[in-house]
PDB file of C-alpha atoms in Angstrom:
ATOM      1  CA  MET A   1     -12.238   6.630  20.488  1.00 49.00           C
ATOM      2  CA  PRO A   2     -12.446   7.817  16.870  1.00 61.00           C
ATOM      3  CA  THR A   3     -13.058   5.366  14.073  1.00 68.00           C
ATOM      4  CA  LEU A   4      -9.907   4.357  12.237  1.00 88.00           C
ATOM      5  CA  SER A   5      -9.725   5.040   8.533  1.00 93.00           C
ATOM      6  CA  ALA A   6      -8.960   2.183   6.157  1.00 95.00           C
ATOM      7  CA  GLY A   7      -5.444   3.610   5.774  1.00 95.00           C
ATOM      8  CA  GLN A   8      -4.877   3.669   9.534  1.00 95.00           C
ATOM      9  CA  PHE A   9      -6.106   0.062   9.710  1.00 96.00           C
ATOM     10  CA  LEU A  10      -3.547  -0.894   7.046  1.00 97.00           C
ATOM     11  CA  GLN A  11      -0.727   1.035   8.736  1.00 96.00           C
ATOM     12  CA  ASN A  12      -1.452  -0.712  12.028  1.00 96.00           C
ATOM     13  CA  ALA A  13      -1.413  -4.128  10.320  1.00 97.00           C
ATOM     14  CA  LEU A  14       1.881  -3.360   8.571  1.00 98.00           C
ATOM     15  CA  ARG A  15       3.475  -2.192  11.808  1.00 97.00           C
ATOM     16  CA  ARG A  16       2.265  -5.309  13.654  1.00 97.00           C
ATOM     17  CA  ALA A  17       4.010  -7.307  10.914  1.00 97.00           C
ATOM     18  CA  GLY A  18       7.237  -5.386  11.605  1.00 97.00           C
ATOM     19  CA  ILE A  19       7.038  -3.289   8.439  1.00 97.00           C
ATOM     20  CA  GLY A  20       7.860   0.397   8.765  1.00 96.00           C
ATOM     21  CA  CYS A  21       5.483   2.646   6.835  1.00 96.00           C
ATOM     22  CA  ARG A  22       4.083   6.138   6.636  1.00 94.00           C
ATOM     23  CA  SER A  23       1.185   7.835   4.928  1.00 91.00           C
ATOM     24  CA  ASP A  24       2.189  10.060   2.049  1.00 89.00           C
ATOM     25  CA  GLY A  25       0.734  11.617  -1.048  1.00 80.00           C
ATOM     26  CA  ASP A  26       0.091  14.771  -2.975  1.00 77.00           C
ATOM     27  CA  SER A  27      -2.881  16.704  -4.288  1.00 72.00           C
ATOM     28  CA  GLY A  28      -3.917  13.789  -6.513  1.00 76.00           C
ATOM     29  CA  SER A  29      -3.404  10.747  -4.311  1.00 83.00           C
ATOM     30  CA  ASP A  30      -2.859   9.398  -0.830  1.00 91.00           C
ATOM     31  CA  PHE A  31      -0.950   6.201  -0.173  1.00 94.00           C
ATOM     32  CA  ILE A  32       1.019   4.200   2.349  1.00 96.00           C
ATOM     33  CA  ALA A  33       4.764   4.344   1.593  1.00 95.00           C
ATOM     34  CA  ILE A  34       7.139   1.548   2.581  1.00 96.00           C
ATOM     35  CA  ARG A  35      10.893   1.943   2.031  1.00 94.00           C
ATOM     36  CA  VAL A  36      12.651  -1.062   0.502  1.00 93.00           C
ATOM     37  CA  GLY A  37      16.424  -0.971   0.525  1.00 85.00           C
ATOM     38  CA  ALA A  38      18.326   2.215  -0.256  1.00 83.00           C
ATOM     39  CA  HIS A  39      16.148   3.541  -3.085  1.00 85.00           C
ATOM     40  CA  GLY A  40      13.092   1.317  -3.494  1.00 90.00           C
ATOM     41  CA  ILE A  41       9.580   2.049  -2.326  1.00 93.00           C
ATOM     42  CA  ILE A  42       6.279   0.217  -2.143  1.00 96.00           C
ATOM     43  CA  MET A  43       3.110   2.270  -2.381  1.00 95.00           C
ATOM     44  CA  VAL A  44      -0.283   0.922  -1.308  1.00 97.00           C
ATOM     45  CA  THR A  45      -3.486   2.824  -1.988  1.00 95.00           C
ATOM     46  CA  GLY A  46      -7.155   2.358  -2.805  1.00 93.00           C
ATOM     47  CA  MET A  47      -7.740   0.143  -5.799  1.00 86.00           C
ATOM     48  CA  PRO A  48      -7.294   1.820  -9.183  1.00 77.00           C
ATOM     49  CA  GLY A  49     -10.522   2.010 -11.152  1.00 79.00           C
ATOM     50  CA  ARG A  50     -12.733   1.951  -8.059  1.00 83.00           C
ATOM     51  CA  ALA A  51     -14.509   4.764  -6.183  1.00 82.00           C
ATOM     52  CA  LYS A  52     -11.686   5.033  -3.602  1.00 84.00           C
ATOM     53  CA  GLU A  53      -8.880   5.053  -6.172  1.00 85.00           C
ATOM     54  CA  ASN A  54      -5.688   6.657  -4.831  1.00 89.00           C
ATOM     55  CA  GLN A  55      -7.235   7.189  -1.392  1.00 91.00           C
ATOM     56  CA  ILE A  56      -6.524   5.716   2.040  1.00 94.00           C
ATOM     57  CA  ASP A  57      -8.449   7.991   4.407  1.00 91.00           C
ATOM     58  CA  TYR A  58     -11.948   6.619   4.055  1.00 92.00           C
ATOM     59  CA  LEU A  59     -14.267   4.689   6.360  1.00 93.00           C
ATOM     60  CA  PRO A  60     -13.518   0.955   6.648  1.00 94.00           C
ATOM     61  CA  SER A  61     -17.067   0.201   5.452  1.00 93.00           C
ATOM     62  CA  GLU A  62     -16.240   1.986   2.159  1.00 94.00           C
ATOM     63  CA  HIS A  63     -13.277  -0.289   1.342  1.00 95.00           C
ATOM     64  CA  GLN A  64     -13.208  -1.563  -2.253  1.00 94.00           C
ATOM     65  CA  GLY A  65      -9.746  -3.117  -2.462  1.00 96.00           C
ATOM     66  CA  TRP A  66      -6.050  -2.296  -2.162  1.00 96.00           C
ATOM     67  CA  GLY A  67      -3.604  -1.828  -4.986  1.00 96.00           C
ATOM     68  CA  ALA A  68       0.174  -1.974  -4.496  1.00 96.00           C
ATOM     69  CA  VAL A  69       3.187  -1.146  -6.667  1.00 95.00           C
ATOM     70  CA  TYR A  70       6.928  -1.433  -6.214  1.00 95.00           C
ATOM     71  CA  TYR A  71       9.351   1.193  -7.548  1.00 92.00           C
ATOM     72  CA  PRO A  72      12.905  -0.233  -7.446  1.00 89.00           C
ATOM     73  CA  ASP A  73      14.777   3.062  -7.735  1.00 84.00           C
ATOM     74  CA  THR A  74      13.181   6.314  -6.656  1.00 79.00           C
ATOM     75  CA  GLU A  75      16.601   7.987  -6.684  1.00 78.00           C
ATOM     76  CA  HIS A  76      16.715   7.703 -10.491  1.00 76.00           C
ATOM     77  CA  ASP A  77      13.005   7.351 -11.241  1.00 71.00           C
ATOM     78  CA  ASP A  78      12.568   6.285 -14.825  1.00 76.00           C
ATOM     79  CA  GLY A  79       8.918   5.321 -14.420  1.00 80.00           C
ATOM     80  CA  ASN A  80       9.854   1.676 -13.900  1.00 87.00           C
ATOM     81  CA  PHE A  81       7.494  -0.016 -11.443  1.00 91.00           C
ATOM     82  CA  THR A  82       5.777  -3.345 -10.890  1.00 92.00           C
ATOM     83  CA  GLU A  83       2.184  -3.672  -9.810  1.00 94.00           C
ATOM     84  CA  PHE A  84       2.168  -6.694  -7.505  1.00 95.00           C
ATOM     85  CA  TYR A  85      -1.205  -6.520  -5.776  1.00 96.00           C
ATOM     86  CA  ARG A  86      -4.632  -5.653  -7.159  1.00 95.00           C
ATOM     87  CA  SER A  87      -7.792  -6.509  -5.289  1.00 94.00           C
ATOM     88  CA  THR A  88     -11.486  -5.769  -5.402  1.00 89.00           C
ATOM     89  CA  ASN A  89     -12.105  -7.448  -2.033  1.00 93.00           C
ATOM     90  CA  SER A  90     -14.393  -5.185  -0.017  1.00 94.00           C
ATOM     91  CA  ASN A  91     -13.638  -7.035   3.246  1.00 96.00           C
ATOM     92  CA  LEU A  92     -11.034  -4.697   4.748  1.00 96.00           C
ATOM     93  CA  ALA A  93      -9.616  -7.222   7.224  1.00 96.00           C
ATOM     94  CA  GLN A  94      -9.190  -9.982   4.622  1.00 97.00           C
ATOM     95  CA  ASP A  95      -7.810  -7.648   1.979  1.00 97.00           C
ATOM     96  CA  THR A  96      -5.397  -6.049   4.433  1.00 97.00           C
ATOM     97  CA  THR A  97      -4.092  -9.467   5.509  1.00 97.00           C
ATOM     98  CA  SER A  98      -3.516 -10.344   1.839  1.00 97.00           C
ATOM     99  CA  VAL A  99      -1.747  -7.092   0.917  1.00 97.00           C
ATOM    100  CA  VAL A 100       0.492  -7.286   4.014  1.00 98.00           C
ATOM    101  CA  LYS A 101       1.543 -10.804   2.937  1.00 97.00           C
ATOM    102  CA  ALA A 102       2.209  -9.560  -0.604  1.00 97.00           C
ATOM    103  CA  VAL A 103       4.314  -6.683   0.777  1.00 97.00           C
ATOM    104  CA  GLN A 104       6.285  -9.110   2.953  1.00 96.00           C
ATOM    105  CA  ASP A 105       6.967 -11.269  -0.120  1.00 95.00           C
ATOM    106  CA  VAL A 106       8.237  -8.310  -2.147  1.00 94.00           C
ATOM    107  CA  ILE A 107      10.461  -7.131   0.701  1.00 94.00           C
ATOM    108  CA  ALA A 108      11.842 -10.650   1.187  1.00 91.00           C
ATOM    109  CA  GLY A 109      12.522 -10.958  -2.538  1.00 85.00           C
ATOM    110  CA  ARG A 110      14.325  -7.620  -2.656  1.00 65.00           C
ATOM    111  CA  SER A 111      16.361  -8.439   0.478  1.00 52.00           C
ATOM    112  CA  ALA A 112      17.541 -11.729  -1.014  1.00 44.00           C
ATOM    113  CA  ARG A 113      19.300  -9.926  -3.881  1.00 43.00           C
TER     114      ARG A 113
END
C-alpha cells in the first residue's frame, strides 16, 4: 500500500468528519477545496511562509503546518477572504485534527446565517 501524502491524510480526515472536499490548485499552489454554501469556499494548504507553502502532496514526515482561508463569494471574487487557521505544528495528526475542527466551526457559522 502506498504511503499517503499529507493532503490525502487531510482529505480522509475531512471526509470522516462528513465534510466534502477535493484537491485543487494551479501551477503555483495545491490545496484542499471545501464548498460552503452557494458561492463560498474554504481552502486548506501547507502553511504560508514554511517550506511546504501552498503544497499538499508531500510526505507526512515533512509536515510543517496547515493554513486555511475562507472566501465568502467566489462567484463575485473581490479578493475578500478571512484566514482562520494558521499553524506551525509539525505533528500531522494533531494539526489535522485542529484544522478539521476549525473548518467545522466555519461551516457551522456560515450555515447559521
